GROMACS .gro file of N, CA and C in nm:
model
  531
    1SER      N    1   3.460   0.190  -4.047
    1SER     CA    2   3.554   0.078  -4.041
    1SER      C    3   3.492  -0.037  -3.964
    2GLU      N    4   3.560  -0.149  -3.968
    2GLU     CA    5   3.508  -0.270  -3.903
    2GLU      C    6   3.502  -0.253  -3.750
    3ASP      N    7   3.606  -0.190  -3.692
    3ASP     CA    8   3.608  -0.168  -3.546
    3ASP      C    9   3.494  -0.077  -3.502
    4GLU      N   10   3.466   0.025  -3.581
    4GLU     CA   11   3.357   0.115  -3.547
    4GLU      C   12   3.224   0.042  -3.553
    5ARG      N   13   3.207  -0.047  -3.651
    5ARG     CA   14   3.083  -0.126  -3.660
    5ARG      C   15   3.070  -0.219  -3.539
    6ILE      N   16   3.180  -0.278  -3.500
    6ILE     CA   17   3.177  -0.370  -3.385
    6ILE      C   18   3.144  -0.292  -3.258
    7GLN      N   19   3.205  -0.172  -3.242
    7GLN     CA   20   3.175  -0.090  -3.124
    7GLN      C   21   3.028  -0.049  -3.123
    8MET      N   22   2.976  -0.014  -3.240
    8MET     CA   23   2.836   0.025  -3.248
    8MET      C   24   2.746  -0.091  -3.209
    9VAL      N   25   2.778  -0.211  -3.255
    9VAL     CA   26   2.699  -0.331  -3.219
    9VAL      C   27   2.708  -0.355  -3.068
   10GLU      N   28   2.828  -0.337  -3.012
   10GLU     CA   29   2.845  -0.355  -2.868
   10GLU      C   30   2.759  -0.256  -2.790
   11GLN      N   31   2.762  -0.130  -2.832
   11GLN     CA   32   2.684  -0.028  -2.762
   11GLN      C   33   2.535  -0.055  -2.774
   12LEU      N   34   2.491  -0.094  -2.893
   12LEU     CA   35   2.348  -0.125  -2.910
   12LEU      C   36   2.307  -0.246  -2.827
   13SER      N   37   2.392  -0.347  -2.823
   13SER     CA   38   2.361  -0.468  -2.743
   13SER      C   39   2.352  -0.432  -2.595
   14LYS      N   40   2.448  -0.351  -2.550
   14LYS     CA   41   2.449  -0.313  -2.408
   14LYS      C   42   2.324  -0.233  -2.373
   15ALA      N   43   2.289  -0.136  -2.459
   15ALA     CA   44   2.171  -0.053  -2.434
   15ALA      C   45   2.045  -0.138  -2.434
   16ALA      N   46   2.036  -0.234  -2.528
   16ALA     CA   47   1.917  -0.320  -2.534
   16ALA      C   48   1.903  -0.405  -2.408
   17ILE      N   49   2.015  -0.459  -2.362
   17ILE     CA   50   2.012  -0.543  -2.241
   17ILE      C   51   1.969  -0.459  -2.122
   18GLU      N   52   2.027  -0.339  -2.108
   18GLU     CA   53   1.992  -0.254  -1.995
   18GLU      C   54   1.845  -0.216  -1.999
   19LEU      N   55   1.795  -0.179  -2.117
   19LEU     CA   56   1.654  -0.142  -2.127
   19LEU      C   57   1.563  -0.259  -2.096
   20ARG      N   58   1.598  -0.375  -2.151
   20ARG     CA   59   1.514  -0.493  -2.135
   20ARG      C   60   1.513  -0.543  -1.991
   21LEU      N   61   1.627  -0.538  -1.922
   21LEU     CA   62   1.636  -0.598  -1.789
   21LEU      C   63   1.615  -0.497  -1.676
   22LEU      N   64   1.668  -0.378  -1.691
   22LEU     CA   65   1.668  -0.286  -1.577
   22LEU      C   66   1.545  -0.196  -1.570
   23THR      N   67   1.487  -0.159  -1.685
   23THR     CA   68   1.375  -0.065  -1.683
   23THR      C   69   1.256  -0.120  -1.603
   24PRO      N   70   1.211  -0.246  -1.626
   24PRO     CA   71   1.098  -0.294  -1.544
   24PRO      C   72   1.132  -0.302  -1.395
   25LEU      N   73   1.257  -0.334  -1.366
   25LEU     CA   74   1.296  -0.343  -1.225
   25LEU      C   75   1.300  -0.205  -1.160
   26ARG      N   76   1.348  -0.107  -1.235
   26ARG     CA   77   1.348   0.030  -1.182
   26ARG      C   78   1.205   0.076  -1.158
   27GLN      N   79   1.116   0.045  -1.250
   27GLN     CA   80   0.977   0.085  -1.233
   27GLN      C   81   0.916   0.016  -1.111
   28ALA      N   82   0.944  -0.113  -1.094
   28ALA     CA   83   0.893  -0.186  -0.977
   28ALA      C   84   0.951  -0.129  -0.849
   29ASN      N   85   1.080  -0.098  -0.851
   29ASN     CA   86   1.146  -0.042  -0.733
   29ASN      C   87   1.086   0.094  -0.699
   30ALA      N   88   1.060   0.179  -0.799
   30ALA     CA   89   1.000   0.310  -0.776
   30ALA      C   90   0.859   0.294  -0.718
   31HIS      N   91   0.783   0.196  -0.771
   31HIS     CA   92   0.647   0.171  -0.721
   31HIS      C   93   0.651   0.128  -0.574
   32LEU      N   94   0.741   0.037  -0.542
   32LEU     CA   95   0.752  -0.011  -0.404
   32LEU      C   96   0.798   0.101  -0.311
   33THR      N   97   0.891   0.185  -0.356
   33THR     CA   98   0.938   0.296  -0.275
   33THR      C   99   0.823   0.392  -0.246
   34THR      N  100   0.742   0.420  -0.347
   34THR     CA  101   0.627   0.509  -0.329
   34THR      C  102   0.530   0.448  -0.229
   35ALA      N  103   0.506   0.318  -0.241
   35ALA     CA  104   0.413   0.250  -0.148
   35ALA      C  105   0.465   0.258  -0.005
   36VAL      N  106   0.594   0.236   0.013
   36VAL     CA  107   0.653   0.242   0.148
   36VAL      C  108   0.640   0.383   0.204
   37GLU      N  109   0.664   0.483   0.120
   37GLU     CA  110   0.651   0.622   0.166
   37GLU      C  111   0.507   0.654   0.204
   38GLU      N  112   0.411   0.603   0.128
   38GLU     CA  113   0.271   0.626   0.160
   38GLU      C  114   0.235   0.560   0.293
   39TRP      N  115   0.281   0.437   0.313
   39TRP     CA  116   0.253   0.368   0.440
   39TRP      C  117   0.321   0.441   0.557
   40ALA      N  118   0.441   0.493   0.534
   40ALA     CA  119   0.511   0.566   0.640
   40ALA      C  120   0.433   0.693   0.676
   41THR      N  121   0.378   0.761   0.576
   41THR     CA  122   0.298   0.882   0.602
   41THR      C  123   0.173   0.846   0.681
   42ARG      N  124   0.105   0.739   0.641
   42ARG     CA  125  -0.016   0.695   0.715
   42ARG      C  126   0.020   0.658   0.858
   43TYR      N  127   0.134   0.591   0.873
   43TYR     CA  128   0.180   0.552   1.008
   43TYR      C  129   0.200   0.677   1.093
   44ASP      N  130   0.267   0.781   1.036
   44ASP     CA  131   0.291   0.905   1.111
   44ASP      C  132   0.159   0.973   1.148
   45GLN      N  133   0.062   0.972   1.057
   45GLN     CA  134  -0.067   1.034   1.084
   45GLN      C  135  -0.139   0.962   1.199
   46ILE      N  136  -0.138   0.832   1.195
   46ILE     CA  137  -0.205   0.755   1.300
   46ILE      C  138  -0.133   0.773   1.434
   47ALA      N  139   0.000   0.779   1.428
   47ALA     CA  140   0.076   0.801   1.552
   47ALA      C  141   0.041   0.936   1.612
   48ALA      N  142   0.025   1.040   1.528
   48ALA     CA  143  -0.013   1.173   1.578
   48ALA      C  144  -0.153   1.169   1.638
   49ILE      N  145  -0.246   1.101   1.573
   49ILE     CA  146  -0.383   1.089   1.627
   49ILE      C  147  -0.380   1.014   1.760
   50LYS      N  148  -0.298   0.910   1.766
   50LYS     CA  149  -0.288   0.831   1.890
   50LYS      C  150  -0.236   0.917   2.004
   51ILE      N  151  -0.133   0.998   1.976
   51ILE     CA  152  -0.077   1.085   2.081
   51ILE      C  153  -0.182   1.186   2.127
   52LYS      N  154  -0.253   1.245   2.029
   52LYS     CA  155  -0.357   1.342   2.063
   52LYS      C  156  -0.467   1.274   2.145
   53ALA      N  157  -0.505   1.154   2.104
   53ALA     CA  158  -0.611   1.083   2.176
   53ALA      C  159  -0.565   1.048   2.318
   54GLU      N  160  -0.440   1.005   2.331
   54GLU     CA  161  -0.388   0.973   2.466
   54GLU      C  162  -0.385   1.097   2.554
   55THR      N  163  -0.343   1.208   2.495
   55THR     CA  164  -0.340   1.334   2.571
   55THR      C  165  -0.480   1.372   2.617
   56THR      N  166  -0.574   1.365   2.524
   56THR     CA  167  -0.713   1.397   2.558
   56THR      C  168  -0.765   1.303   2.666
   57CYS      N  169  -0.736   1.175   2.651
   57CYS     CA  170  -0.781   1.076   2.749
   57CYS      C  171  -0.720   1.106   2.887
   58ASN      N  172  -0.592   1.138   2.889
   58ASN     CA  173  -0.526   1.171   3.016
   58ASN      C  174  -0.588   1.296   3.079
   59GLN      N  175  -0.619   1.394   2.993
   59GLN     CA  176  -0.682   1.516   3.046
   59GLN      C  177  -0.817   1.485   3.110
   60TRP      N  178  -0.896   1.401   3.042
   60TRP     CA  179  -1.026   1.363   3.097
   60TRP      C  180  -1.010   1.282   3.226
   61ALA      N  181  -0.913   1.195   3.230
   61ALA     CA  182  -0.890   1.116   3.352
   61ALA      C  183  -0.853   1.208   3.469
   62ASN      N  184  -0.768   1.304   3.441
   62ASN     CA  185  -0.730   1.400   3.548
   62ASN      C  186  -0.851   1.480   3.595
   63ARG      N  187  -0.932   1.520   3.499
   63ARG     CA  188  -1.053   1.596   3.535
   63ARG      C  189  -1.146   1.510   3.621
   64CYS      N  190  -1.160   1.382   3.584
   64CYS     CA  191  -1.243   1.290   3.664
   64CYS      C  192  -1.192   1.282   3.807
   65ASN      N  193  -1.060   1.271   3.820
   65ASN     CA  194  -1.002   1.261   3.955
   65ASN      C  195  -1.028   1.388   4.037
   66GLU      N  196  -1.020   1.504   3.972
   66GLU     CA  197  -1.047   1.629   4.043
   66GLU      C  198  -1.193   1.636   4.090
   67ILE      N  199  -1.283   1.595   4.000
   67ILE     CA  200  -1.426   1.600   4.035
   67ILE      C  201  -1.455   1.505   4.150
   68GLU      N  202  -1.396   1.386   4.147
   68GLU     CA  203  -1.419   1.288   4.255
   68GLU      C  204  -1.365   1.342   4.388
   69ALA      N  205  -1.253   1.409   4.384
   69ALA     CA  206  -1.190   1.458   4.507
   69ALA      C  207  -1.266   1.577   4.567
   70TYR      N  208  -1.315   1.667   4.483
   70TYR     CA  209  -1.372   1.792   4.534
   70TYR      C  210  -1.525   1.799   4.531
   71ILE      N  211  -1.588   1.725   4.440
   71ILE     CA  212  -1.733   1.741   4.428
   71ILE      C  213  -1.799   1.604   4.432
   72GLU      N  214  -1.830   1.562   4.552
   72GLU     CA  215  -1.893   1.431   4.570
   72GLU      C  216  -2.033   1.426   4.509
   73PRO      N  217  -2.116   1.535   4.518
   73PRO     CA  218  -2.254   1.526   4.467
   73PRO      C  219  -2.264   1.513   4.315
   74LEU      N  220  -2.153   1.534   4.243
   74LEU     CA  221  -2.161   1.528   4.097
   74LEU      C  222  -2.123   1.390   4.044
   75ASN      N  223  -2.167   1.290   4.110
   75ASN     CA  224  -2.136   1.153   4.067
   75ASN      C  225  -2.189   1.120   3.927
   76HIS      N  226  -2.303   1.181   3.895
   76HIS     CA  227  -2.359   1.154   3.762
   76HIS      C  228  -2.263   1.203   3.652
   77GLU      N  229  -2.215   1.327   3.668
   77GLU     CA  230  -2.118   1.380   3.570
   77GLU      C  231  -1.990   1.297   3.571
   78ASN      N  232  -1.953   1.256   3.690
   78ASN     CA  233  -1.834   1.172   3.703
   78ASN      C  234  -1.851   1.042   3.625
   79THR      N  235  -1.969   0.983   3.633
   79THR     CA  236  -1.997   0.859   3.560
   79THR      C  237  -1.990   0.883   3.409
   80THR      N  238  -2.046   0.998   3.368
   80THR     CA  239  -2.041   1.033   3.225
   80THR      C  240  -1.896   1.046   3.177
   81LEU      N  241  -1.816   1.114   3.256
   81LEU     CA  242  -1.675   1.130   3.220
   81LEU      C  243  -1.603   0.995   3.215
   82ARG      N  244  -1.637   0.908   3.304
   82ARG     CA  245  -1.576   0.773   3.300
   82ARG      C  246  -1.615   0.701   3.171
   83ASP      N  247  -1.744   0.716   3.134
   83ASP     CA  248  -1.789   0.654   3.009
   83ASP      C  249  -1.710   0.710   2.890
   84GLU      N  250  -1.691   0.842   2.892
   84GLU     CA  251  -1.613   0.903   2.784
   84GLU      C  252  -1.469   0.850   2.785
   85ARG      N  253  -1.415   0.836   2.904
   85ARG     CA  254  -1.279   0.783   2.913
   85ARG      C  255  -1.273   0.641   2.856
   86GLU      N  256  -1.377   0.561   2.886
   86GLU     CA  257  -1.381   0.425   2.831
   86GLU      C  258  -1.392   0.429   2.678
   87GLU      N  259  -1.474   0.523   2.626
   87GLU     CA  260  -1.485   0.537   2.482
   87GLU      C  261  -1.350   0.575   2.421
   88TRP      N  262  -1.283   0.669   2.487
   88TRP     CA  263  -1.148   0.707   2.439
   88TRP      C  264  -1.051   0.590   2.447
   89THR      N  265  -1.065   0.513   2.552
   89THR     CA  266  -0.977   0.396   2.566
   89THR      C  267  -1.003   0.297   2.453
   90LEU      N  268  -1.132   0.275   2.422
   90LEU     CA  269  -1.165   0.189   2.309
   90LEU      C  270  -1.112   0.247   2.177
   91PHE      N  271  -1.129   0.379   2.163
   91PHE     CA  272  -1.080   0.446   2.042
   91PHE      C  273  -0.928   0.427   2.030
   92ILE      N  274  -0.859   0.443   2.142
   92ILE     CA  275  -0.713   0.425   2.142
   92ILE      C  276  -0.678   0.279   2.110
   93ALA      N  277  -0.757   0.187   2.162
   93ALA     CA  278  -0.731   0.045   2.132
   93ALA      C  279  -0.747   0.019   1.983
   94HIS      N  280  -0.852   0.079   1.924
   94HIS     CA  281  -0.869   0.065   1.778
   94HIS      C  282  -0.752   0.129   1.703
   95LEU      N  283  -0.712   0.247   1.749
   95LEU     CA  284  -0.596   0.313   1.686
   95LEU      C  285  -0.471   0.227   1.702
   96GLN      N  286  -0.455   0.166   1.818
   96GLN     CA  287  -0.338   0.080   1.840
   96GLN      C  288  -0.342  -0.040   1.745
   97ALA      N  289  -0.462  -0.096   1.726
   97ALA     CA  290  -0.475  -0.209   1.632
   97ALA      C  291  -0.441  -0.164   1.490
   98ASP      N  292  -0.492  -0.044   1.452
   98ASP     CA  293  -0.457   0.010   1.319
   98ASP      C  294  -0.307   0.035   1.309
   99HIS      N  295  -0.252   0.089   1.416
   99HIS     CA  296  -0.108   0.116   1.420
   99HIS      C  297  -0.029  -0.014   1.402
  100ASP      N  298  -0.068  -0.117   1.476
  100ASP     CA  299   0.001  -0.246   1.466
  100ASP      C  300  -0.010  -0.304   1.325
  101SER      N  301  -0.129  -0.290   1.267
  101SER     CA  302  -0.150  -0.340   1.130
  101SER      C  303  -0.060  -0.265   1.032
  102LEU      N  304  -0.053  -0.132   1.048
  102LEU     CA  305   0.034  -0.053   0.960
  102LEU      C  306   0.181  -0.088   0.978
  103VAL      N  307   0.221  -0.112   1.102
  103VAL     CA  308   0.361  -0.151   1.127
  103VAL      C  309   0.390  -0.283   1.058
  104THR      N  310   0.296  -0.377   1.066
  104THR     CA  311   0.314  -0.506   0.998
  104THR      C  312   0.320  -0.488   0.847
  105GLU      N  313   0.230  -0.405   0.794
  105GLU     CA  314   0.229  -0.379   0.649
  105GLU      C  315   0.357  -0.310   0.605
  106LEU      N  316   0.403  -0.214   0.685
  106LEU     CA  317   0.528  -0.144   0.653
  106LEU      C  318   0.645  -0.242   0.652
  107ALA      N  319   0.648  -0.332   0.746
  107ALA     CA  320   0.755  -0.433   0.750
  107ALA      C  321   0.749  -0.522   0.625
  108ALA      N  322   0.625  -0.558   0.584
  108ALA     CA  323   0.611  -0.640   0.462
  108ALA      C  324   0.661  -0.563   0.340
  109ARG      N  325   0.629  -0.433   0.333
  109ARG     CA  326   0.674  -0.352   0.219
  109ARG      C  327   0.826  -0.340   0.220
  110LYS      N  328   0.884  -0.324   0.339
  110LYS     CA  329   1.031  -0.317   0.347
  110LYS      C  330   1.092  -0.448   0.300
  111THR      N  331   1.027  -0.560   0.335
  111THR     CA  332   1.075  -0.690   0.288
  111THR      C  333   1.066  -0.698   0.136
  112ASP      N  334   0.954  -0.648   0.080
  112ASP     CA  335   0.939  -0.646  -0.066
  112ASP      C  336   1.050  -0.565  -0.131
  113VAL      N  337   1.080  -0.449  -0.072
  113VAL     CA  338   1.186  -0.364  -0.127
  113VAL      C  339   1.321  -0.435  -0.118
  114THR      N  340   1.346  -0.501  -0.005
  114THR     CA  341   1.472  -0.574   0.011
  114THR      C  342   1.482  -0.686  -0.091
  115GLU      N  343   1.374  -0.761  -0.111
  115GLU     CA  344   1.375  -0.868  -0.211
  115GLU      C  345   1.397  -0.813  -0.351
  116ALA      N  346   1.332  -0.700  -0.382
  116ALA     CA  347   1.350  -0.638  -0.514
  116ALA      C  348   1.495  -0.593  -0.532
  117SER      N  349   1.553  -0.536  -0.427
  117SER     CA  350   1.693  -0.493  -0.435
  117SER      C  351   1.785  -0.612  -0.457
  118THR      N  352   1.756  -0.723  -0.388
  118THR     CA  353   1.837  -0.844  -0.406
  118THR      C  354   1.824  -0.895  -0.549
  119HIS      N  355   1.701  -0.892  -0.601
  119HIS     CA  356   1.679  -0.937  -0.739
  119HIS      C  357   1.752  -0.846  -0.838
  120ILE      N  358   1.748  -0.716  -0.814
  120ILE     CA  359   1.819  -0.622  -0.901
  120ILE      C  360   1.968  -0.650  -0.898
  121THR      N  361   2.022  -0.675  -0.779
  121THR     CA  362   2.165  -0.706  -0.767
  121THR      C  363   2.199  -0.832  -0.845
  122HIS      N  364   2.112  -0.933  -0.833
  122HIS     CA  365   2.134  -1.058  -0.907
  122HIS      C  366   2.132  -1.032  -1.058
  123LEU      N  367   2.036  -0.954  -1.103
  123LEU     CA  368   2.027  -0.924  -1.246
  123LEU      C  369   2.147  -0.844  -1.293
  124ARG      N  370   2.194  -0.754  -1.209
  124ARG     CA  371   2.314  -0.676  -1.247
  124ARG      C  372   2.433  -0.769  -1.264
  125SER      N  373   2.446  -0.868  -1.174
  125SER     CA  374   2.558  -0.961  -1.188
  125SER      C  375   2.542  -1.044  -1.315
  126GLN      N  376   2.418  -1.079  -1.351
  126GLN     CA  377   2.396  -1.152  -1.476
  126GLN      C  378   2.434  -1.066  -1.596
  127VAL      N  379   2.400  -0.937  -1.589
  127VAL     CA  380   2.435  -0.845  -1.697
  127VAL      C  381   2.587  -0.834  -1.710
  128GLU      N  382   2.655  -0.828  -1.596
  128GLU     CA  383   2.802  -0.822  -1.599
  128GLU      C  384   2.860  -0.947  -1.663
  129VAL      N  385   2.804  -1.064  -1.630
  129VAL     CA  386   2.852  -1.188  -1.691
  129VAL      C  387   2.827  -1.185  -1.842
  130MET      N  388   2.708  -1.138  -1.881
  130MET     CA  389   2.677  -1.130  -2.024
  130MET      C  390   2.772  -1.033  -2.095
  131GLN      N  391   2.804  -0.922  -2.028
  131GLN     CA  392   2.895  -0.826  -2.089
  131GLN      C  393   3.035  -0.886  -2.104
  132THR      N  394   3.076  -0.962  -2.004
  132THR     CA  395   3.207  -1.029  -2.013
  132THR      C  396   3.206  -1.129  -2.128
  133ASP      N  397   3.098  -1.207  -2.139
  133ASP     CA  398   3.086  -1.302  -2.250
  133ASP      C  399   3.087  -1.230  -2.383
  134LYS      N  400   3.017  -1.117  -2.390
  134LYS     CA  401   3.010  -1.040  -2.514
  134LYS      C  402   3.149  -0.987  -2.551
  135GLN      N  403   3.223  -0.940  -2.450
  135GLN     CA  404   3.358  -0.889  -2.478
  135GLN      C  405   3.447  -1.001  -2.531
  136ALA      N  406   3.437  -1.118  -2.471
  136ALA     CA  407   3.517  -1.232  -2.518
  136ALA      C  408   3.478  -1.267  -2.662
  137LEU      N  409   3.350  -1.266  -2.692
  137LEU     CA  410   3.302  -1.295  -2.827
  137LEU      C  411   3.353  -1.189  -2.925
  138ASN      N  412   3.348  -1.064  -2.883
  138ASN     CA  413   3.397  -0.957  -2.970
  138ASN      C  414   3.547  -0.972  -2.997
  139GLN      N  415   3.622  -1.009  -2.895
  139GLN     CA  416   3.766  -1.031  -2.916
  139GLN      C  417   3.788  -1.145  -3.014
  140SER      N  418   3.709  -1.250  -2.999
  140SER     CA  419   3.720  -1.364  -3.090
  140SER      C  420   3.685  -1.320  -3.232
  141LEU      N  421   3.580  -1.239  -3.247
  141LEU     CA  422   3.541  -1.191  -3.379
  141LEU      C  423   3.650  -1.103  -3.440
  142ARG      N  424   3.710  -1.017  -3.359
  142ARG     CA  425   3.818  -0.932  -3.409
  142ARG      C  426   3.936  -1.017  -3.455
  143ALA      N  427   3.967  -1.120  -3.377
  143ALA     CA  428   4.077  -1.208  -3.416
  143ALA      C  429   4.045  -1.277  -3.549
  144GLU      N  430   3.921  -1.321  -3.564
  144GLU     CA  431   3.879  -1.387  -3.689
  144GLU      C  432   3.886  -1.290  -3.806
  145VAL      N  433   3.843  -1.166  -3.784
  145VAL     CA  434   3.849  -1.064  -3.890
  145VAL      C  435   3.993  -1.037  -3.929
  146SER      N  436   4.081  -1.026  -3.829
  146SER     CA  437   4.223  -1.003  -3.858
  146SER      C  438   4.281  -1.120  -3.937
  147LYS      N  439   4.245  -1.241  -3.896
  147LYS     CA  440   4.295  -1.361  -3.964
  147LYS      C  441   4.245  -1.362  -4.109
  148ARG      N  442   4.119  -1.331  -4.130
  148ARG     CA  443   4.063  -1.330  -4.265
  148ARG      C  444   4.126  -1.219  -4.350
  149SER      N  445   4.154  -1.105  -4.287
  149SER     CA  446   4.220  -0.996  -4.360
  149SER      C  447   4.358  -1.038  -4.405
  150ALA      N  448   4.431  -1.110  -4.318
  150ALA     CA  449   4.564  -1.158  -4.354
  150ALA      C  450   4.555  -1.258  -4.470
  151VAL      N  451   4.459  -1.348  -4.463
  151VAL     CA  452   4.441  -1.447  -4.572
  151VAL      C  453   4.406  -1.374  -4.701
  152GLN      N  454   4.318  -1.273  -4.693
  152GLN     CA  455   4.280  -1.197  -4.812
  152GLN      C  456   4.402  -1.125  -4.872
  153ALA      N  457   4.485  -1.068  -4.783
  153ALA     CA  458   4.605  -0.999  -4.831
  153ALA      C  459   4.697  -1.097  -4.903
  154GLU      N  460   4.716  -1.216  -4.845
  154GLU     CA  461   4.800  -1.317  -4.910
  154GLU      C  462   4.741  -1.357  -5.046
  155TYR      N  463   4.609  -1.371  -5.051
  155TYR     CA  464   4.541  -1.407  -5.175
  155TYR      C  465   4.562  -1.297  -5.280
  156ASP      N  466   4.547  -1.170  -5.238
  156ASP     CA  467   4.566  -1.058  -5.330
  156ASP      C  468   4.706  -1.057  -5.387
  157VAL      N  469   4.808  -1.082  -5.303
  157VAL     CA  470   4.947  -1.086  -5.349
  157VAL      C  471   4.963  -1.201  -5.448
  158SER      N  472   4.905  -1.317  -5.417
  158SER     CA  473   4.916  -1.434  -5.505
  158SER      C  474   4.851  -1.406  -5.640
  159VAL      N  475   4.735  -1.340  -5.639
  159VAL     CA  476   4.667  -1.307  -5.764
  159VAL      C  477   4.751  -1.211  -5.846
  160LYS      N  478   4.809  -1.110  -5.780
  160LYS     CA  479   4.894  -1.014  -5.851
  160LYS      C  480   5.014  -1.083  -5.914
  161GLU      N  481   5.075  -1.174  -5.835
  161GLU     CA  482   5.191  -1.248  -5.889
  161GLU      C  483   5.150  -1.333  -6.009
  162THR      N  484   5.034  -1.399  -6.000
  162THR     CA  485   4.986  -1.482  -6.110
  162THR      C  486   4.959  -1.396  -6.234
  163LEU      N  487   4.896  -1.281  -6.213
  163LEU     CA  488   4.869  -1.191  -6.325
  163LEU      C  489   5.000  -1.141  -6.388
  164TRP      N  490   5.095  -1.110  -6.301
  164TRP     CA  491   5.225  -1.062  -6.351
  164TRP      C  492   5.294  -1.171  -6.434
  165LYS      N  493   5.290  -1.295  -6.381
  165LYS     CA  494   5.352  -1.407  -6.453
  165LYS      C  495   5.280  -1.432  -6.586
  166ASP      N  496   5.146  -1.423  -6.585
  166ASP     CA  497   5.070  -1.440  -6.709
  166ASP      C  498   5.109  -1.334  -6.811
  167GLU      N  499   5.123  -1.211  -6.765
  167GLU     CA  500   5.163  -1.102  -6.854
  167GLU      C  501   5.302  -1.127  -6.911
  168GLU      N  502   5.394  -1.175  -6.827
  168GLU     CA  503   5.530  -1.206  -6.872
  168GLU      C  504   5.528  -1.318  -6.977
  169MET      N  505   5.447  -1.418  -6.953
  169MET     CA  506   5.436  -1.529  -7.048
  169MET      C  507   5.380  -1.479  -7.180
  170ARG      N  508   5.281  -1.393  -7.175
  170ARG     CA  509   5.221  -1.338  -7.297
  170ARG      C  510   5.326  -1.259  -7.376
  171ARG      N  511   5.405  -1.181  -7.308
  171ARG     CA  512   5.509  -1.102  -7.376
  171ARG      C  513   5.611  -1.194  -7.440
  172MET      N  514   5.650  -1.300  -7.367
  172MET     CA  515   5.749  -1.392  -7.422
  172MET      C  516   5.694  -1.461  -7.547
  173ARG      N  517   5.567  -1.499  -7.545
  173ARG     CA  518   5.506  -1.562  -7.660
  173ARG      C  519   5.504  -1.467  -7.779
  174GLU      N  520   5.475  -1.340  -7.749
  174GLU     CA  521   5.473  -1.240  -7.856
  174GLU      C  522   5.613  -1.225  -7.917
  175LYS      N  523   5.714  -1.226  -7.833
  175LYS     CA  524   5.851  -1.215  -7.881
  175LYS      C  525   5.890  -1.337  -7.964
  176LEU      N  526   5.843  -1.451  -7.921
  176LEU     CA  527   5.877  -1.575  -7.991
  176LEU      C  528   5.800  -1.586  -8.122
  177SER      N  529   5.688  -1.527  -8.131
  177SER     CA  530   5.613  -1.542  -8.255
  177SER      C  531   5.641  -1.436  -8.357
   0.00000   0.00000   0.00000
């Protein structure tokens, strides 16, 4: 029937709009989410290394203090341990710089995700407006179809009446002749 055809067109239009507009955005959103998760994992790994390095550095510092307090003649070893502590301090500084860089990158990725979400929301509102417009158009089309059906019905009745009158006239002529 005509209503079923209109519903089918509506469903196909809706599916096409959703596929065309939402699929690339979903893919982009999934890609950004994966990137954020990867950066979060790297951040956690670096944080664990930093904690381990700080613990090791603190252990070496404590050991240096013990050696200085109890064994004055081992100044050479004490100097070596200080050098190692400085190396660890530099290593921690590098880790801190990497950590800061990752935090900045993670913030940028979160901003990208937020912008993508805002864009998706905007597109969804556009889809809703289009669906509202489509529904109004479909109502208008249904009204036009109903109007045309009524006109066709009136035309059919008029044709039947004309045919009936023609048949009556033919019979009268036959009777008269």
